[in-house]
mmCIF file of C-alpha atoms and ligand atoms in Angstrom:
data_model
loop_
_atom_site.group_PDB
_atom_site.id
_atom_site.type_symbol
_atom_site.label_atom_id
_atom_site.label_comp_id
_atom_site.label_asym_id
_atom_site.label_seq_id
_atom_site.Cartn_x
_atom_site.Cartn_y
_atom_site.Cartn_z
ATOM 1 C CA UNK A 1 0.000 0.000 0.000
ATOM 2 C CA UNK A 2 0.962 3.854 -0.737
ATOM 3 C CA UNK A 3 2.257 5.438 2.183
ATOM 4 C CA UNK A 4 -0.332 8.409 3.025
ATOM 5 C CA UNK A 5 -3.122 5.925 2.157
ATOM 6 C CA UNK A 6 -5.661 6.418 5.040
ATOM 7 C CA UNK A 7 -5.644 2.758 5.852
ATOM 8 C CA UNK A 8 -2.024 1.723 6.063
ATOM 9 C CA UNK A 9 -1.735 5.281 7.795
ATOM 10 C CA UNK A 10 -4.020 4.013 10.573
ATOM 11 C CA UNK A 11 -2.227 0.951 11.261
ATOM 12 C CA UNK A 12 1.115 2.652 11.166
ATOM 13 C CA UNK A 13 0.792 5.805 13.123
ATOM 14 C CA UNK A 14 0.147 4.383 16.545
ATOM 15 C CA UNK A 15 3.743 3.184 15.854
ATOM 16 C CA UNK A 16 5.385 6.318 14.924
ATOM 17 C CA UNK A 17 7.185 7.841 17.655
ATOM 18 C CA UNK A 18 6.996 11.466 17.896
ATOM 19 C CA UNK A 19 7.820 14.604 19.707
ATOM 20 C CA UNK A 20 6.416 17.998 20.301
ATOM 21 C CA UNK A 21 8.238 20.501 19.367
ATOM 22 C CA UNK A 22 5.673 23.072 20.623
ATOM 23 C CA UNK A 23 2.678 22.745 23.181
ATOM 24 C CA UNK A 24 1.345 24.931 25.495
ATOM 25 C CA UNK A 25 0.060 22.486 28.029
ATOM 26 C CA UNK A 26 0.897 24.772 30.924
ATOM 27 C CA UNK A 27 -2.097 27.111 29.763
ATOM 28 C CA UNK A 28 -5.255 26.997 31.402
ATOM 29 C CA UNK A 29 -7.602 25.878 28.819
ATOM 30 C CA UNK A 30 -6.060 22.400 29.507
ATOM 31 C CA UNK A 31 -6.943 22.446 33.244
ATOM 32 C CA UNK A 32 -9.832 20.119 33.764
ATOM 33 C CA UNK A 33 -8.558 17.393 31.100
ATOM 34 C CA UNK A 34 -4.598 18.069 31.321
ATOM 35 C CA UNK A 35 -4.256 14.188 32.713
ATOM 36 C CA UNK A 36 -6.564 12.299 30.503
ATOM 37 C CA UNK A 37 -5.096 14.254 27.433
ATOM 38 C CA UNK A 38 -1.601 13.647 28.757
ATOM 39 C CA UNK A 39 -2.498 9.986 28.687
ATOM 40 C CA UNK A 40 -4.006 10.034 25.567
ATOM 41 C CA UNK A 41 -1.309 11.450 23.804
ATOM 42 C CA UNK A 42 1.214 9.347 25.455
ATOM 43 C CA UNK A 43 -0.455 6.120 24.592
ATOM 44 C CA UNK A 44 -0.675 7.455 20.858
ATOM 45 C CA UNK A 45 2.809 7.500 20.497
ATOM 46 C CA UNK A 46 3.990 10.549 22.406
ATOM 47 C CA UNK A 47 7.876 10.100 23.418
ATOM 48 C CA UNK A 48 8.284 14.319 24.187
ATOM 49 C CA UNK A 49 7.185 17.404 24.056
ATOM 50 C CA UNK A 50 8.539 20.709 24.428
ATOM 51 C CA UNK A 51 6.283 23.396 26.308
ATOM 52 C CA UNK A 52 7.796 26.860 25.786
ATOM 53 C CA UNK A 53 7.144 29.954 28.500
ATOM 54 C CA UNK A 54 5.016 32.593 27.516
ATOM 55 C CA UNK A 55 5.181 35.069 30.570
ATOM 56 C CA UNK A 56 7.511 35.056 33.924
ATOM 57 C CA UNK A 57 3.559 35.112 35.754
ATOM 58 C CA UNK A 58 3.246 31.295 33.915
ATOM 59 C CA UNK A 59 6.676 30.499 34.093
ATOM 60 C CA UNK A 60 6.190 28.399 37.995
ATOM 61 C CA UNK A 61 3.070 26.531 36.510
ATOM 62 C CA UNK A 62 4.748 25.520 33.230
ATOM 63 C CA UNK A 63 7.511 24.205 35.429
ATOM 64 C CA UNK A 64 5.732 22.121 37.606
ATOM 65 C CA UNK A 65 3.197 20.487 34.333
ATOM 66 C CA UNK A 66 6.844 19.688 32.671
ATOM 67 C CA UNK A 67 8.469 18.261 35.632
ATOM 68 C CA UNK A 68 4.688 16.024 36.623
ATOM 69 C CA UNK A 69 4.621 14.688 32.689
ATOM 70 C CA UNK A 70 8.042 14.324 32.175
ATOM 71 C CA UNK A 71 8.788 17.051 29.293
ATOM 72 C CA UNK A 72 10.930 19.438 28.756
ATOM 73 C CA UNK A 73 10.492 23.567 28.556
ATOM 74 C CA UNK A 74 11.531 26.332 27.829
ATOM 75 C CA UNK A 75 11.707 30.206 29.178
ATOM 76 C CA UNK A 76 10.762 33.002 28.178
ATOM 77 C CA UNK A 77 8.590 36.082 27.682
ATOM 78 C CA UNK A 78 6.335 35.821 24.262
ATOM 79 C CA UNK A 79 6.063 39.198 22.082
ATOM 80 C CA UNK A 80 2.189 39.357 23.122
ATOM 81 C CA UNK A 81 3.007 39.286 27.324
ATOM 82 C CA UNK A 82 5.871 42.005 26.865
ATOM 83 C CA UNK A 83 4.674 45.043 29.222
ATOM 84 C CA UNK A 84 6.601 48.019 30.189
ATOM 85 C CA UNK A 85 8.081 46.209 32.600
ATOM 86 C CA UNK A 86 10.186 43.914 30.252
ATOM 87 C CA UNK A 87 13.049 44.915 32.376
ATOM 88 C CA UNK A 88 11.965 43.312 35.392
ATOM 89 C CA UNK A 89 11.202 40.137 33.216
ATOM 90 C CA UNK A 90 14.224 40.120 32.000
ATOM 91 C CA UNK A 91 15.632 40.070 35.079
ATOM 92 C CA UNK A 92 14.114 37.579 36.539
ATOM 93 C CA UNK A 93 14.697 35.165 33.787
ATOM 94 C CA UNK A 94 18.150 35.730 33.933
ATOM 95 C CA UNK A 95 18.333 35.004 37.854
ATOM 96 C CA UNK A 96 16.057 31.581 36.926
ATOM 97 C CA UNK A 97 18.721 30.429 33.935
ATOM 98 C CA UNK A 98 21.598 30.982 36.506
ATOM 99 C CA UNK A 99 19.708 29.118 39.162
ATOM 100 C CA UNK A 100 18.366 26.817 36.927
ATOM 101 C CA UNK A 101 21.301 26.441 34.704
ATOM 102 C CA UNK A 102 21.814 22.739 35.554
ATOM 103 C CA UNK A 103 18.041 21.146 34.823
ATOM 104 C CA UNK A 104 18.440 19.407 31.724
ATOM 105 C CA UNK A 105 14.542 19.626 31.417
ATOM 106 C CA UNK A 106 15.136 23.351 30.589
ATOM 107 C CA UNK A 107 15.952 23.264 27.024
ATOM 108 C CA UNK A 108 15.580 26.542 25.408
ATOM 109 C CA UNK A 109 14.818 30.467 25.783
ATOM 110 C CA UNK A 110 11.363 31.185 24.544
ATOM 111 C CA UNK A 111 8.869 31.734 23.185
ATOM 112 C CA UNK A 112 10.462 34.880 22.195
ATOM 113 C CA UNK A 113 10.079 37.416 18.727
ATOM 114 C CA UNK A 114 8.218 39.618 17.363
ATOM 115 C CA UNK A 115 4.727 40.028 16.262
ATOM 116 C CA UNK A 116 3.427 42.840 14.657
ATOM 117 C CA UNK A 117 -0.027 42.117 14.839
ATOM 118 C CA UNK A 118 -0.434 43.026 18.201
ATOM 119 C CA UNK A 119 1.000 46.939 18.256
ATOM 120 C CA UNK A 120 -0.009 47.681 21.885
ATOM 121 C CA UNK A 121 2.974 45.984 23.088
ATOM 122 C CA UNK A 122 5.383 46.556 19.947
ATOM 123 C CA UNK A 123 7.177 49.119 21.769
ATOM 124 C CA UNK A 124 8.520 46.751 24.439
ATOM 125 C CA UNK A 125 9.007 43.882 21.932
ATOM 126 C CA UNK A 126 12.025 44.591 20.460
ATOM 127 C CA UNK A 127 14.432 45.503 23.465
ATOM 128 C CA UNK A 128 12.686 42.277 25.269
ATOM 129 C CA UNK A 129 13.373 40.164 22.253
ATOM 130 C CA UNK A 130 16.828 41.307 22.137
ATOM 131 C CA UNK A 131 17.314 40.774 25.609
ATOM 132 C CA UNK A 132 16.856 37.401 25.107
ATOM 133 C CA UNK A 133 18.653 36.545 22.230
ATOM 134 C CA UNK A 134 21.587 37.982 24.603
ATOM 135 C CA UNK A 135 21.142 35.290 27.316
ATOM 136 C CA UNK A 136 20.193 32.643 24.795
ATOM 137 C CA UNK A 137 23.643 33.494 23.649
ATOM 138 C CA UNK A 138 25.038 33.866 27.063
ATOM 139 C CA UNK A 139 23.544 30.254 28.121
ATOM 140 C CA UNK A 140 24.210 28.538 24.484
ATOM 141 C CA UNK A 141 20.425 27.542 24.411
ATOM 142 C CA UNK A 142 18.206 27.516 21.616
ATOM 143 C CA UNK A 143 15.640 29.938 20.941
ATOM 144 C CA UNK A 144 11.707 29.160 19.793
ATOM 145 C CA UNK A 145 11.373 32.152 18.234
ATOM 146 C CA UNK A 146 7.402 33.497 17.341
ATOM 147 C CA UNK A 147 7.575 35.640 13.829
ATOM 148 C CA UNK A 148 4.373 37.534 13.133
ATOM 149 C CA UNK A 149 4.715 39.820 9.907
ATOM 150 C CA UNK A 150 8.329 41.024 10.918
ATOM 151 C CA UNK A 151 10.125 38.734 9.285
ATOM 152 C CA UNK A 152 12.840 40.920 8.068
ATOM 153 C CA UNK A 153 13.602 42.607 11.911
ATOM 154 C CA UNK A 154 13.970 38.353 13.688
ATOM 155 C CA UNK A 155 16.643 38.053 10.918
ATOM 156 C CA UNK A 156 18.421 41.217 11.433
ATOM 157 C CA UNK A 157 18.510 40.342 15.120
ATOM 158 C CA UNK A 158 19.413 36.854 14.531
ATOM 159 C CA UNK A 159 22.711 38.226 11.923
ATOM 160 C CA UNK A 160 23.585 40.725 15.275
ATOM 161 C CA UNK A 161 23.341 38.095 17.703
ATOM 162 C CA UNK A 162 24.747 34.599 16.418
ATOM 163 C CA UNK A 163 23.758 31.649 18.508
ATOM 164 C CA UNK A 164 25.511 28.390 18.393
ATOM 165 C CA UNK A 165 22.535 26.169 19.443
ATOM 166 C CA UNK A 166 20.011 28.197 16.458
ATOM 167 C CA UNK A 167 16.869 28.094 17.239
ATOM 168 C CA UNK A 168 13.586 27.228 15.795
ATOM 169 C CA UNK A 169 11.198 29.516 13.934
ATOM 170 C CA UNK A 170 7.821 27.889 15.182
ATOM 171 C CA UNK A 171 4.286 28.298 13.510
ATOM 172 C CA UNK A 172 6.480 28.990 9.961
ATOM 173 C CA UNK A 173 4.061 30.198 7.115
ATOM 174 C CA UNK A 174 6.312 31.441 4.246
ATOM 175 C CA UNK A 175 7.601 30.999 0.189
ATOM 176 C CA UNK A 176 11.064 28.436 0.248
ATOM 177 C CA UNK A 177 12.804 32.087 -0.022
ATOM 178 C CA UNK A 178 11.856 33.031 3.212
ATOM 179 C CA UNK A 179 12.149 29.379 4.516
ATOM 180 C CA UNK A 180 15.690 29.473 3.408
ATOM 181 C CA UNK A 181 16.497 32.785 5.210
ATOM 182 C CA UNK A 182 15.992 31.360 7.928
ATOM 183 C CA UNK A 183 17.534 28.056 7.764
ATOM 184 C CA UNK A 184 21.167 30.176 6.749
ATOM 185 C CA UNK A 185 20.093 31.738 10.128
ATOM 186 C CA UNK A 186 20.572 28.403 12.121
ATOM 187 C CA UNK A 187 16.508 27.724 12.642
ATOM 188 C CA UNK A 188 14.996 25.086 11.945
ATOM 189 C CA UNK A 189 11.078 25.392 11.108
ATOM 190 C CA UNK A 190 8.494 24.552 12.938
ATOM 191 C CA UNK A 191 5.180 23.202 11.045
ATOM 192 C CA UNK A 192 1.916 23.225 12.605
ATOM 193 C CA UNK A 193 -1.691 23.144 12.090
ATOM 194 C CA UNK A 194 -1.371 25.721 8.659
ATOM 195 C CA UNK A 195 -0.024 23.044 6.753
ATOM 196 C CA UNK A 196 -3.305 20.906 7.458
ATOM 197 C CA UNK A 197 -5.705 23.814 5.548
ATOM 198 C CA UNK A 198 -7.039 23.309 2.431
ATOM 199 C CA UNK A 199 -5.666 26.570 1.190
ATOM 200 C CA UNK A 200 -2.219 26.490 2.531
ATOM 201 C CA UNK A 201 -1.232 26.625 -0.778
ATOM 202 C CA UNK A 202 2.259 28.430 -0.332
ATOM 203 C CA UNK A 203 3.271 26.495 2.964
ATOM 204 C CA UNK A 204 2.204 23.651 1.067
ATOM 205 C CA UNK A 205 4.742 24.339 -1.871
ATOM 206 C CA UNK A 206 7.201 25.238 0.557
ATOM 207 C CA UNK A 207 7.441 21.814 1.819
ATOM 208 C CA UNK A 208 7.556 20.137 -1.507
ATOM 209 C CA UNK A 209 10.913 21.450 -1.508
ATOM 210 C CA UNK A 210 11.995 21.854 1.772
ATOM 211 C CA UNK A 211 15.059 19.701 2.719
ATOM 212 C CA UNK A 212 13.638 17.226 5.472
ATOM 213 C CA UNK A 213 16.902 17.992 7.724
ATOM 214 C CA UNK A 214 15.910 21.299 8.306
ATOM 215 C CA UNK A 215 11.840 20.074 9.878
ATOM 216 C CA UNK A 216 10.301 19.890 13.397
ATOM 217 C CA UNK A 217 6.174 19.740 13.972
ATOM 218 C CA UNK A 218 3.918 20.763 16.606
ATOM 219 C CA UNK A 219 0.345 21.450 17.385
ATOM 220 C CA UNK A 220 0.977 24.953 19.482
ATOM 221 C CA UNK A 221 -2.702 25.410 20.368
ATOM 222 C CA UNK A 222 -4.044 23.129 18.241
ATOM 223 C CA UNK A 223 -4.977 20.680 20.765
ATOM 224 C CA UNK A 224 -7.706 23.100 22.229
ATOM 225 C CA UNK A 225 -8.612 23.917 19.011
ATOM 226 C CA UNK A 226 -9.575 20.218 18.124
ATOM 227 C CA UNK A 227 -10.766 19.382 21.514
ATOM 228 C CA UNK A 228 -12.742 22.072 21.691
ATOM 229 C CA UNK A 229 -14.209 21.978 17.441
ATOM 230 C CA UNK A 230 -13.353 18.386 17.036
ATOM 231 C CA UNK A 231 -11.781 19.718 13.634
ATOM 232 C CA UNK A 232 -9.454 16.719 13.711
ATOM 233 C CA UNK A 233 -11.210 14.580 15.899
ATOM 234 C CA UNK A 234 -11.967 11.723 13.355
ATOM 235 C CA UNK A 235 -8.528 11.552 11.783
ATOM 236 C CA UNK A 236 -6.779 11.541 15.114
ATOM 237 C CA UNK A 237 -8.955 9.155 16.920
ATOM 238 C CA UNK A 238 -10.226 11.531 19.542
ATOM 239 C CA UNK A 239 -6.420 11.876 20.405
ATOM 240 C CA UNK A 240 -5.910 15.628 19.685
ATOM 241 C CA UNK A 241 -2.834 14.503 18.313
ATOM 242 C CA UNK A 242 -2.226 16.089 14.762
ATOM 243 C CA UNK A 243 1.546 15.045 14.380
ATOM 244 C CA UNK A 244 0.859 11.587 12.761
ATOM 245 C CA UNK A 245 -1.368 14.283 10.161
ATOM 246 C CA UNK A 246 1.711 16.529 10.069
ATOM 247 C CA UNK A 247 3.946 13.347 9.324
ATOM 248 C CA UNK A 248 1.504 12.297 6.489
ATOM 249 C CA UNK A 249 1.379 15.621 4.786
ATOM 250 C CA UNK A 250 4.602 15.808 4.621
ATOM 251 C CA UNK A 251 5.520 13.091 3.329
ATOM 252 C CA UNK A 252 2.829 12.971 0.738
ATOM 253 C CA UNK A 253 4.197 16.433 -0.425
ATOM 254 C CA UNK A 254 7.535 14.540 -0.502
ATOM 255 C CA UNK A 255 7.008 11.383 -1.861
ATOM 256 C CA UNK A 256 8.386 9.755 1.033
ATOM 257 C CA UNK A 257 7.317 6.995 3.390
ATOM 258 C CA UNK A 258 6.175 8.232 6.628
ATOM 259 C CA UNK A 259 8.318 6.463 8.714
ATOM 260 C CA UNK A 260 11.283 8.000 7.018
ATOM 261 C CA UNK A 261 9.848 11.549 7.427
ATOM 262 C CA UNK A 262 8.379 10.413 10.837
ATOM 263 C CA UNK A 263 12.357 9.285 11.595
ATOM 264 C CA UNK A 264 13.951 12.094 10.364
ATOM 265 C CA UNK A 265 12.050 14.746 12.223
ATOM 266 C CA UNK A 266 12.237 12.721 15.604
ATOM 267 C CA UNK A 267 16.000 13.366 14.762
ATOM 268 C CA UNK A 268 16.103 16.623 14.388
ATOM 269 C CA UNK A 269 14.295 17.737 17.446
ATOM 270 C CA UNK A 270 16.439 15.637 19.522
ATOM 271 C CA UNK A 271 19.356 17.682 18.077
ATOM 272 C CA UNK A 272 17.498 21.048 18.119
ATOM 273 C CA UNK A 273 17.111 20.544 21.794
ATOM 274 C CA UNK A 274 19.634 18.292 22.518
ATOM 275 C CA UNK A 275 17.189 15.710 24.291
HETATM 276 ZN ZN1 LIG B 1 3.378 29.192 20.968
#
């Protein structure tokens, strides 16, 4: 049978072992169900996960859901929870990497970037995303970078501040050009949810093309999404889990088998994060 055929999909995807690059299972919304979904996911082939900080108020919470289930985190303040007082964020992160400079669960600085979409905290965005492209330097981690319609200023700052572990651009939705800028930059790219929509078209071409060595997935909020819509809920039997549909796209787009593209992916987020 074809790989990407539903029915040989079925019977293989319970099989394919994959990670999260990108969950936020720390956020409230997952509250009453956080265990049973947990479970769920785990017994549909769920070896990792990586849930990244949004705001130093979260950061205690998201610590305690990684270290209860196992995964691994990062820290740091997203471009839509940077207030005036960045500074003090900043601050305390730093203190927190130095303290917590040993936990191998912590894996990365972020979710950090820029998003232009949301103006009311633009202002503070850019000195708190440089900030943190200082320590991710200063600690060698990774960054999971968010990139909303500034493209152009997250590669500036990426040429000023060189990091040795890269990073990965999560959520990407862009032409191979832009892909490609970003891979010279060290990132890897992070494919969720977009690639699943009918009218994708341009992510969709994207990934015909894209080199495999450069991929992570994740579902970001997705989960809620098909909890909550059941969007997915057929195709992922109930388990919220979209990265077996991730795996599939992907490797239809490629002509590949899904356990090479399953394989291959698995790969690189070990190395993104060094798990
Ligand atoms: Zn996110």
């Amino acid at each position: 049978m074809r790989a990407g055929d539903s029915q040989d999909s079925k019977a293989f995807d319970s099989r394919l072992a994959v990670i999260d690059s990108h969950v936020h299972l720390d956020f409230d919304e997952f509250d009453a169900e956080r265990e049973q979904l947990v479970a769920r996911l785990r017994a549909n082939g769920l070896k990792d996960a990586v849930i990244p900080g949004v705001s130093a108020s979260q950061w205690p919470k998201l610590q305690a859901i990684a270290a209860r289930h196992g995964f691994h985190y990062g820290l740091g303040v997203h471009p839509w929870y940077c207030t005036e007082d960045w500074q003090q964020d900043i601050e305390n992160l730093s203190k927190l990497l130095e303290e917590r400079g040993d936990d191998p669960k912590l894996v990365a600085i972020g979710e950090c970037g820029l998003d232009a979409l949301h103006k009311a905290s633009w202002e503070a965005q850019l000195p708190c995303f440089e900030a943190q492209l200082q320590l991710a330097q200063q600690h060698e981690l990774p960054v999971i970078l968010h990139s909303v319609k500034a493209h152009n200023e997250v590669l500036a700052l990426l040429k000023r501040y060189p990091l040795a572990r890269g990073g990965v651009i999560h959520g990407f939705y862009g032409s191979m050009q832009l892909a490609q800028h970003y891979v010279d930059a060290g990132c890897y790219l992070g494919i969720g949810h977009l690639l699943l929509e009918e009218k994708a078209k341009k992510l969709q071409e994207t990934l015909v093309k894209l080199p495999l060595e450069h991929l992570v997935i994740e579902t970001d909020l997705a989960l809620v999404y098909q909890l909550k819509k059941s969007q997915f809920a057929d195709k992922t039997g109930g388990s919220g889990l979209i990265l077996h549909l991730l795996i599939e796209k992907i490797a239809n787009l490629q002509k590949k088998s899904n356990v090479l593209v399953s394989e291959q992916v698995f790969r690189n987020t070990l190395q993104l994060f060094d798990l």
